[in-house]
């Protein structure tokens, strides 16, 4: 079994239990080698409410953000700020099959610092 297959199996186990709504959306994380992405999803309607990534932050700041824990925390804080603007206080965290450490944990901690509760 490859790493990707193992991650997809973990993802399926998580998604059986985790679902987002308009009141409490799902905070989904995707990690690539170069960037990290986060979005708030309403699963009842199948819509994305808020999104942020190191890619979008690097475009707005005018400099390239490398994959690091510090930049993942920035994405978490940015997603939390955008959620606050839309009146979202609580979310359900979906780590998307990734292990909860490193950049994934940094993003979650950044979102908590930004005011999201999960």
mmCIF file of N, CA and C in Angstrom:
data_model
loop_
_atom_site.group_PDB
_atom_site.id
_atom_site.type_symbol
_atom_site.label_atom_id
_atom_site.label_comp_id
_atom_site.label_asym_id
_atom_site.label_seq_id
_atom_site.Cartn_x
_atom_site.Cartn_y
_atom_site.Cartn_z
ATOM 1 N N UNK A 1 0.839 -1.173 0.000
ATOM 2 C CA UNK A 1 0.000 0.000 0.000
ATOM 3 C C UNK A 1 0.888 1.242 0.000
ATOM 4 N N UNK A 2 0.583 2.174 -0.889
ATOM 5 C CA UNK A 2 1.370 3.400 -0.969
ATOM 6 C C UNK A 2 0.918 4.393 0.095
ATOM 7 N N UNK A 3 1.687 5.456 0.269
ATOM 8 C CA UNK A 3 1.333 6.497 1.232
ATOM 9 C C UNK A 3 -0.008 7.123 0.875
ATOM 10 N N UNK A 4 -0.203 7.373 -0.397
ATOM 11 C CA UNK A 4 -1.448 8.006 -0.850
ATOM 12 C C UNK A 4 -2.650 7.099 -0.603
ATOM 13 N N UNK A 5 -2.506 5.809 -0.826
ATOM 14 C CA UNK A 5 -3.602 4.881 -0.558
ATOM 15 C C UNK A 5 -3.923 4.834 0.940
ATOM 16 N N UNK A 6 -2.894 4.857 1.775
ATOM 17 C CA UNK A 6 -3.106 4.852 3.223
ATOM 18 C C UNK A 6 -3.822 6.129 3.658
ATOM 19 N N UNK A 7 -3.437 7.265 3.089
ATOM 20 C CA UNK A 7 -4.087 8.539 3.423
ATOM 21 C C UNK A 7 -5.553 8.508 3.010
ATOM 22 N N UNK A 8 -5.839 7.952 1.839
ATOM 23 C CA UNK A 8 -7.232 7.890 1.380
ATOM 24 C C UNK A 8 -8.082 6.986 2.264
ATOM 25 N N UNK A 9 -7.502 5.915 2.780
ATOM 26 C CA UNK A 9 -8.244 5.048 3.701
ATOM 27 C C UNK A 9 -8.536 5.782 5.003
ATOM 28 N N UNK A 10 -7.539 6.523 5.524
ATOM 29 C CA UNK A 10 -7.772 7.321 6.731
ATOM 30 C C UNK A 10 -8.830 8.381 6.470
ATOM 31 N N UNK A 11 -8.775 8.985 5.283
ATOM 32 C CA UNK A 11 -9.738 10.014 4.908
ATOM 33 C C UNK A 11 -11.160 9.458 4.913
ATOM 34 N N UNK A 12 -11.357 8.262 4.384
ATOM 35 C CA UNK A 12 -12.679 7.649 4.361
ATOM 36 C C UNK A 12 -13.200 7.400 5.771
ATOM 37 N N UNK A 13 -12.330 6.953 6.661
ATOM 38 C CA UNK A 13 -12.743 6.718 8.044
ATOM 39 C C UNK A 13 -13.170 8.020 8.724
ATOM 40 N N UNK A 14 -12.441 9.088 8.442
ATOM 41 C CA UNK A 14 -12.749 10.386 9.039
ATOM 42 C C UNK A 14 -14.072 10.919 8.482
ATOM 43 N N UNK A 15 -14.241 10.840 7.171
ATOM 44 C CA UNK A 15 -15.417 11.428 6.527
ATOM 45 C C UNK A 15 -16.708 10.700 6.872
ATOM 46 N N UNK A 16 -16.623 9.462 7.372
ATOM 47 C CA UNK A 16 -17.827 8.775 7.831
ATOM 48 C C UNK A 16 -18.449 9.505 9.005
ATOM 49 N N UNK A 17 -17.607 10.141 9.823
ATOM 50 C CA UNK A 17 -18.068 10.766 11.060
ATOM 51 C C UNK A 17 -18.173 12.276 10.974
ATOM 52 N N UNK A 18 -17.408 12.913 10.093
ATOM 53 C CA UNK A 18 -17.305 14.368 10.065
ATOM 54 C C UNK A 18 -18.123 14.928 8.911
ATOM 55 N N UNK A 19 -19.015 15.882 9.247
ATOM 56 C CA UNK A 19 -19.819 16.540 8.230
ATOM 57 C C UNK A 19 -20.035 17.981 8.654
ATOM 58 N N UNK A 20 -20.077 18.883 7.696
ATOM 59 C CA UNK A 20 -20.251 20.299 7.988
ATOM 60 C C UNK A 20 -21.641 20.775 7.635
ATOM 61 N N UNK A 21 -22.083 21.827 8.325
ATOM 62 C CA UNK A 21 -23.384 22.433 8.047
ATOM 63 C C UNK A 21 -23.183 23.936 7.914
ATOM 64 N N UNK A 22 -24.277 24.672 7.688
ATOM 65 C CA UNK A 22 -24.169 26.121 7.565
ATOM 66 C C UNK A 22 -23.769 26.744 8.901
ATOM 67 N N UNK A 23 -24.240 26.161 9.998
ATOM 68 C CA UNK A 23 -23.937 26.688 11.328
ATOM 69 C C UNK A 23 -22.530 26.297 11.759
ATOM 70 N N UNK A 24 -22.150 25.054 11.472
ATOM 71 C CA UNK A 24 -20.843 24.534 11.882
ATOM 72 C C UNK A 24 -20.182 23.864 10.673
ATOM 73 N N UNK A 25 -19.535 24.660 9.805
ATOM 74 C CA UNK A 25 -18.939 24.084 8.590
ATOM 75 C C UNK A 25 -17.695 23.250 8.890
ATOM 76 N N UNK A 26 -17.289 22.509 7.884
ATOM 77 C CA UNK A 26 -16.123 21.630 7.986
ATOM 78 C C UNK A 26 -14.898 22.380 7.479
ATOM 79 N N UNK A 27 -13.854 22.435 8.294
ATOM 80 C CA UNK A 27 -12.582 23.053 7.899
ATOM 81 C C UNK A 27 -11.708 21.965 7.299
ATOM 82 N N UNK A 28 -11.578 21.974 5.975
ATOM 83 C CA UNK A 28 -10.840 20.949 5.244
ATOM 84 C C UNK A 28 -9.443 21.466 4.941
ATOM 85 N N UNK A 29 -8.454 20.603 5.104
ATOM 86 C CA UNK A 29 -7.064 20.954 4.846
ATOM 87 C C UNK A 29 -6.532 20.072 3.726
ATOM 88 N N UNK A 30 -5.820 20.684 2.784
ATOM 89 C CA UNK A 30 -5.101 19.919 1.768
ATOM 90 C C UNK A 30 -3.663 20.385 1.776
ATOM 91 N N UNK A 31 -2.752 19.439 1.765
ATOM 92 C CA UNK A 31 -1.331 19.738 1.846
ATOM 93 C C UNK A 31 -0.649 19.191 0.602
ATOM 94 N N UNK A 32 0.075 20.056 -0.105
ATOM 95 C CA UNK A 32 0.910 19.595 -1.204
ATOM 96 C C UNK A 32 2.357 19.855 -0.821
ATOM 97 N N UNK A 33 3.272 19.519 -1.700
ATOM 98 C CA UNK A 33 4.680 19.747 -1.391
ATOM 99 C C UNK A 33 5.026 21.230 -1.346
ATOM 100 N N UNK A 34 4.302 22.049 -2.102
ATOM 101 C CA UNK A 34 4.630 23.473 -2.198
ATOM 102 C C UNK A 34 3.685 24.382 -1.432
ATOM 103 N N UNK A 35 2.444 23.969 -1.226
ATOM 104 C CA UNK A 35 1.458 24.857 -0.615
ATOM 105 C C UNK A 35 0.562 24.088 0.343
ATOM 106 N N UNK A 36 -0.191 24.852 1.144
ATOM 107 C CA UNK A 36 -1.217 24.269 2.007
ATOM 108 C C UNK A 36 -2.492 25.075 1.796
ATOM 109 N N UNK A 37 -3.601 24.378 1.705
ATOM 110 C CA UNK A 37 -4.884 24.984 1.391
ATOM 111 C C UNK A 37 -5.868 24.655 2.507
ATOM 112 N N UNK A 38 -6.768 25.596 2.815
ATOM 113 C CA UNK A 38 -7.811 25.358 3.808
ATOM 114 C C UNK A 38 -9.097 25.995 3.306
ATOM 115 N N UNK A 39 -10.216 25.313 3.536
ATOM 116 C CA UNK A 39 -11.498 25.880 3.151
ATOM 117 C C UNK A 39 -12.581 25.419 4.112
ATOM 118 N N UNK A 40 -13.594 26.262 4.266
ATOM 119 C CA UNK A 40 -14.760 25.922 5.068
ATOM 120 C C UNK A 40 -15.856 25.468 4.126
ATOM 121 N N UNK A 41 -16.400 24.268 4.374
ATOM 122 C CA UNK A 41 -17.356 23.657 3.454
ATOM 123 C C UNK A 41 -18.669 23.388 4.174
ATOM 124 N N UNK A 42 -19.768 23.752 3.525
ATOM 125 C CA UNK A 42 -21.110 23.397 3.977
ATOM 126 C C UNK A 42 -21.505 22.156 3.197
ATOM 127 N N UNK A 43 -21.496 20.990 3.839
ATOM 128 C CA UNK A 43 -21.774 19.733 3.153
ATOM 129 C C UNK A 43 -23.248 19.568 2.802
ATOM 130 N N UNK A 44 -24.133 20.261 3.506
ATOM 131 C CA UNK A 44 -25.554 20.154 3.203
ATOM 132 C C UNK A 44 -25.869 20.725 1.830
ATOM 133 N N UNK A 45 -25.216 21.827 1.483
ATOM 134 C CA UNK A 45 -25.422 22.454 0.171
ATOM 135 C C UNK A 45 -24.316 22.126 -0.815
ATOM 136 N N UNK A 46 -23.214 21.586 -0.319
ATOM 137 C CA UNK A 46 -22.088 21.278 -1.187
ATOM 138 C C UNK A 46 -21.372 22.521 -1.672
ATOM 139 N N UNK A 47 -21.247 23.524 -0.788
ATOM 140 C CA UNK A 47 -20.642 24.785 -1.194
ATOM 141 C C UNK A 47 -19.472 25.147 -0.284
ATOM 142 N N UNK A 48 -18.528 25.864 -0.859
ATOM 143 C CA UNK A 48 -17.391 26.375 -0.108
ATOM 144 C C UNK A 48 -17.733 27.774 0.384
ATOM 145 N N UNK A 49 -17.596 27.999 1.685
ATOM 146 C CA UNK A 49 -17.943 29.288 2.269
ATOM 147 C C UNK A 49 -16.757 30.237 2.287
ATOM 148 N N UNK A 50 -15.591 29.729 2.684
ATOM 149 C CA UNK A 50 -14.384 30.545 2.832
ATOM 150 C C UNK A 50 -13.198 29.688 2.445
ATOM 151 N N UNK A 51 -12.186 30.299 1.831
ATOM 152 C CA UNK A 51 -10.977 29.538 1.522
ATOM 153 C C UNK A 51 -9.745 30.423 1.656
ATOM 154 N N UNK A 52 -8.613 29.785 1.880
ATOM 155 C CA UNK A 52 -7.337 30.475 1.969
ATOM 156 C C UNK A 52 -6.229 29.463 1.680
ATOM 157 N N UNK A 53 -5.100 29.962 1.257
ATOM 158 C CA UNK A 53 -3.957 29.092 0.989
ATOM 159 C C UNK A 53 -2.678 29.915 0.994
ATOM 160 N N UNK A 54 -1.555 29.224 1.046
ATOM 161 C CA UNK A 54 -0.287 29.941 0.924
ATOM 162 C C UNK A 54 -0.159 30.532 -0.469
ATOM 163 N N UNK A 55 -0.790 29.917 -1.448
ATOM 164 C CA UNK A 55 -0.754 30.437 -2.817
ATOM 165 C C UNK A 55 -1.468 31.781 -2.898
ATOM 166 N N UNK A 56 -2.674 31.880 -2.332
ATOM 167 C CA UNK A 56 -3.413 33.142 -2.371
ATOM 168 C C UNK A 56 -2.745 34.207 -1.508
ATOM 169 N N UNK A 57 -2.187 33.806 -0.358
ATOM 170 C CA UNK A 57 -1.495 34.766 0.494
ATOM 171 C C UNK A 57 -0.227 35.286 -0.166
ATOM 172 N N UNK A 58 0.481 34.424 -0.893
ATOM 173 C CA UNK A 58 1.700 34.871 -1.549
ATOM 174 C C UNK A 58 1.383 35.853 -2.669
ATOM 175 N N UNK A 59 0.250 35.669 -3.346
ATOM 176 C CA UNK A 59 -0.149 36.618 -4.390
ATOM 177 C C UNK A 59 -0.516 37.967 -3.791
ATOM 178 N N UNK A 60 -1.206 37.956 -2.644
ATOM 179 C CA UNK A 60 -1.612 39.212 -2.024
ATOM 180 C C UNK A 60 -0.430 39.932 -1.377
ATOM 181 N N UNK A 61 0.553 39.178 -0.877
ATOM 182 C CA UNK A 61 1.710 39.794 -0.234
ATOM 183 C C UNK A 61 2.822 40.133 -1.221
ATOM 184 N N UNK A 62 2.759 39.563 -2.404
ATOM 185 C CA UNK A 62 3.757 39.856 -3.417
ATOM 186 C C UNK A 62 5.063 39.101 -3.248
ATOM 187 N N UNK A 63 5.092 38.103 -2.383
ATOM 188 C CA UNK A 63 6.299 37.291 -2.226
ATOM 189 C C UNK A 63 5.886 35.836 -2.084
ATOM 190 N N UNK A 64 6.753 34.953 -2.499
ATOM 191 C CA UNK A 64 6.445 33.522 -2.458
ATOM 192 C C UNK A 64 6.561 33.006 -1.030
ATOM 193 N N UNK A 65 5.533 32.295 -0.589
ATOM 194 C CA UNK A 65 5.555 31.677 0.733
ATOM 195 C C UNK A 65 5.940 30.217 0.585
ATOM 196 N N UNK A 66 6.985 29.824 1.244
ATOM 197 C CA UNK A 66 7.463 28.450 1.191
ATOM 198 C C UNK A 66 6.653 27.585 2.154
ATOM 199 N N UNK A 67 6.629 26.277 1.934
ATOM 200 C CA UNK A 67 5.887 25.405 2.846
ATOM 201 C C UNK A 67 6.588 25.319 4.206
ATOM 202 N N UNK A 68 5.937 25.861 5.223
ATOM 203 C CA UNK A 68 6.510 25.823 6.564
ATOM 204 C C UNK A 68 5.376 25.889 7.578
ATOM 205 N N UNK A 69 5.696 25.611 8.817
ATOM 206 C CA UNK A 69 4.689 25.675 9.877
ATOM 207 C C UNK A 69 4.216 27.100 10.086
ATOM 208 N N UNK A 70 5.133 28.062 9.987
ATOM 209 C CA UNK A 70 4.767 29.467 10.181
ATOM 210 C C UNK A 70 3.754 29.912 9.128
ATOM 211 N N UNK A 71 3.981 29.526 7.875
ATOM 212 C CA UNK A 71 3.065 29.911 6.806
ATOM 213 C C UNK A 71 1.742 29.157 6.911
ATOM 214 N N UNK A 72 1.765 27.924 7.407
ATOM 215 C CA UNK A 72 0.522 27.187 7.634
ATOM 216 C C UNK A 72 -0.299 27.887 8.719
ATOM 217 N N UNK A 73 0.370 28.391 9.751
ATOM 218 C CA UNK A 73 -0.334 29.130 10.802
ATOM 219 C C UNK A 73 -0.947 30.407 10.243
ATOM 220 N N UNK A 74 -0.252 31.063 9.310
ATOM 221 C CA UNK A 74 -0.806 32.257 8.651
ATOM 222 C C UNK A 74 -2.085 31.925 7.896
ATOM 223 N N UNK A 75 -2.105 30.794 7.227
ATOM 224 C CA UNK A 75 -3.305 30.365 6.493
ATOM 225 C C UNK A 75 -4.443 30.112 7.475
ATOM 226 N N UNK A 76 -4.146 29.474 8.598
ATOM 227 C CA UNK A 76 -5.158 29.227 9.622
ATOM 228 C C UNK A 76 -5.746 30.519 10.164
ATOM 229 N N UNK A 77 -4.889 31.500 10.435
ATOM 230 C CA UNK A 77 -5.366 32.791 10.937
ATOM 231 C C UNK A 77 -6.191 33.518 9.882
ATOM 232 N N UNK A 78 -5.770 33.417 8.619
ATOM 233 C CA UNK A 78 -6.494 34.073 7.532
ATOM 234 C C UNK A 78 -7.882 33.463 7.347
ATOM 235 N N UNK A 79 -7.965 32.143 7.392
ATOM 236 C CA UNK A 79 -9.255 31.470 7.237
ATOM 237 C C UNK A 79 -10.167 31.825 8.418
ATOM 238 N N UNK A 80 -9.595 31.941 9.624
ATOM 239 C CA UNK A 80 -10.383 32.308 10.797
ATOM 240 C C UNK A 80 -10.911 33.735 10.679
ATOM 241 N N UNK A 81 -10.078 34.648 10.176
ATOM 242 C CA UNK A 81 -10.512 36.034 10.005
ATOM 243 C C UNK A 81 -11.647 36.138 8.989
ATOM 244 N N UNK A 82 -11.523 35.406 7.884
ATOM 245 C CA UNK A 82 -12.580 35.418 6.868
ATOM 246 C C UNK A 82 -13.860 34.790 7.405
ATOM 247 N N UNK A 83 -13.726 33.752 8.232
ATOM 248 C CA UNK A 83 -14.900 33.109 8.822
ATOM 249 C C UNK A 83 -15.592 34.053 9.799
ATOM 250 N N UNK A 84 -14.817 34.794 10.589
ATOM 251 C CA UNK A 84 -15.380 35.755 11.529
ATOM 252 C C UNK A 84 -16.196 36.819 10.794
ATOM 253 N N UNK A 85 -15.693 37.260 9.630
ATOM 254 C CA UNK A 85 -16.425 38.248 8.831
ATOM 255 C C UNK A 85 -17.792 37.720 8.411
ATOM 256 N N UNK A 86 -17.888 36.424 8.190
ATOM 257 C CA UNK A 86 -19.150 35.808 7.773
ATOM 258 C C UNK A 86 -19.975 35.314 8.951
ATOM 259 N N UNK A 87 -19.497 35.565 10.179
ATOM 260 C CA UNK A 87 -20.255 35.209 11.369
ATOM 261 C C UNK A 87 -20.114 33.759 11.783
ATOM 262 N N UNK A 88 -19.060 33.103 11.363
ATOM 263 C CA UNK A 88 -18.832 31.696 11.704
ATOM 264 C C UNK A 88 -17.881 31.633 12.889
ATOM 265 N N UNK A 89 -18.330 30.993 13.971
ATOM 266 C CA UNK A 89 -17.530 30.879 15.184
ATOM 267 C C UNK A 89 -16.989 29.467 15.389
ATOM 268 N N UNK A 90 -17.805 28.452 15.052
ATOM 269 C CA UNK A 90 -17.429 27.065 15.313
ATOM 270 C C UNK A 90 -17.309 26.292 14.008
ATOM 271 N N UNK A 91 -16.327 25.404 13.960
ATOM 272 C CA UNK A 91 -16.114 24.550 12.792
ATOM 273 C C UNK A 91 -15.806 23.131 13.247
ATOM 274 N N UNK A 92 -15.872 22.211 12.294
ATOM 275 C CA UNK A 92 -15.449 20.830 12.508
ATOM 276 C C UNK A 92 -14.162 20.647 11.717
ATOM 277 N N UNK A 93 -13.106 20.183 12.360
ATOM 278 C CA UNK A 93 -11.813 20.074 11.684
ATOM 279 C C UNK A 93 -11.705 18.744 10.945
ATOM 280 N N UNK A 94 -11.387 18.815 9.660
ATOM 281 C CA UNK A 94 -11.182 17.633 8.823
ATOM 282 C C UNK A 94 -9.733 17.655 8.348
ATOM 283 N N UNK A 95 -8.922 16.780 8.915
ATOM 284 C CA UNK A 95 -7.502 16.763 8.566
ATOM 285 C C UNK A 95 -7.249 16.046 7.252
ATOM 286 N N UNK A 96 -8.304 15.515 6.644
ATOM 287 C CA UNK A 96 -8.245 14.962 5.287
ATOM 288 C C UNK A 96 -7.298 13.766 5.173
ATOM 289 N N UNK A 97 -7.172 13.001 6.244
ATOM 290 C CA UNK A 97 -6.333 11.810 6.205
ATOM 291 C C UNK A 97 -4.880 12.055 6.557
ATOM 292 N N UNK A 98 -4.489 13.319 6.704
ATOM 293 C CA UNK A 98 -3.105 13.613 7.073
ATOM 294 C C UNK A 98 -2.936 13.420 8.573
ATOM 295 N N UNK A 99 -1.736 13.063 8.991
ATOM 296 C CA UNK A 99 -1.455 12.927 10.411
ATOM 297 C C UNK A 99 -1.449 14.305 11.061
ATOM 298 N N UNK A 100 -1.926 14.372 12.289
ATOM 299 C CA UNK A 100 -2.073 15.655 12.980
ATOM 300 C C UNK A 100 -0.751 16.062 13.627
ATOM 301 N N UNK A 101 0.143 16.579 12.809
ATOM 302 C CA UNK A 101 1.411 17.127 13.286
ATOM 303 C C UNK A 101 1.973 18.015 12.196
ATOM 304 N N UNK A 102 3.002 18.760 12.525
ATOM 305 C CA UNK A 102 3.651 19.607 11.532
ATOM 306 C C UNK A 102 2.749 20.706 11.016
ATOM 307 N N UNK A 103 2.653 20.810 9.681
ATOM 308 C CA UNK A 103 1.890 21.889 9.053
ATOM 309 C C UNK A 103 0.397 21.800 9.342
ATOM 310 N N UNK A 104 -0.143 20.587 9.456
ATOM 311 C CA UNK A 104 -1.571 20.421 9.721
ATOM 312 C C UNK A 104 -1.896 20.947 11.121
ATOM 313 N N UNK A 105 -1.084 20.591 12.097
ATOM 314 C CA UNK A 105 -1.283 21.060 13.471
ATOM 315 C C UNK A 105 -1.078 22.564 13.554
ATOM 316 N N UNK A 106 -0.107 23.102 12.839
ATOM 317 C CA UNK A 106 0.156 24.543 12.847
ATOM 318 C C UNK A 106 -1.034 25.310 12.278
ATOM 319 N N UNK A 107 -1.630 24.787 11.214
ATOM 320 C CA UNK A 107 -2.802 25.436 10.633
ATOM 321 C C UNK A 107 -3.967 25.426 11.628
ATOM 322 N N UNK A 108 -4.185 24.298 12.293
ATOM 323 C CA UNK A 108 -5.266 24.207 13.281
ATOM 324 C C UNK A 108 -5.026 25.168 14.442
ATOM 325 N N UNK A 109 -3.795 25.243 14.922
ATOM 326 C CA UNK A 109 -3.472 26.162 16.015
ATOM 327 C C UNK A 109 -3.654 27.617 15.579
ATOM 328 N N UNK A 110 -3.284 27.932 14.343
ATOM 329 C CA UNK A 110 -3.479 29.278 13.817
ATOM 330 C C UNK A 110 -4.955 29.640 13.721
ATOM 331 N N UNK A 111 -5.781 28.684 13.320
ATOM 332 C CA UNK A 111 -7.223 28.934 13.244
ATOM 333 C C UNK A 111 -7.799 29.153 14.639
ATOM 334 N N UNK A 112 -7.304 28.401 15.630
ATOM 335 C CA UNK A 112 -7.761 28.608 17.014
ATOM 336 C C UNK A 112 -7.351 29.983 17.505
ATOM 337 N N UNK A 113 -6.111 30.400 17.207
ATOM 338 C CA UNK A 113 -5.652 31.734 17.594
ATOM 339 C C UNK A 113 -6.486 32.811 16.939
ATOM 340 N N UNK A 114 -6.947 32.548 15.727
ATOM 341 C CA UNK A 114 -7.789 33.503 15.012
ATOM 342 C C UNK A 114 -9.207 33.575 15.545
ATOM 343 N N UNK A 115 -9.587 32.653 16.437
ATOM 344 C CA UNK A 115 -10.896 32.729 17.067
ATOM 345 C C UNK A 115 -11.870 31.630 16.720
ATOM 346 N N UNK A 116 -11.469 30.675 15.896
ATOM 347 C CA UNK A 116 -12.371 29.554 15.586
ATOM 348 C C UNK A 116 -12.336 28.538 16.717
ATOM 349 N N UNK A 117 -13.477 27.915 16.958
ATOM 350 C CA UNK A 117 -13.562 26.884 17.987
ATOM 351 C C UNK A 117 -13.877 25.542 17.326
ATOM 352 N N UNK A 118 -13.103 24.513 17.697
ATOM 353 C CA UNK A 118 -13.393 23.149 17.261
ATOM 354 C C UNK A 118 -12.783 22.153 18.199
#
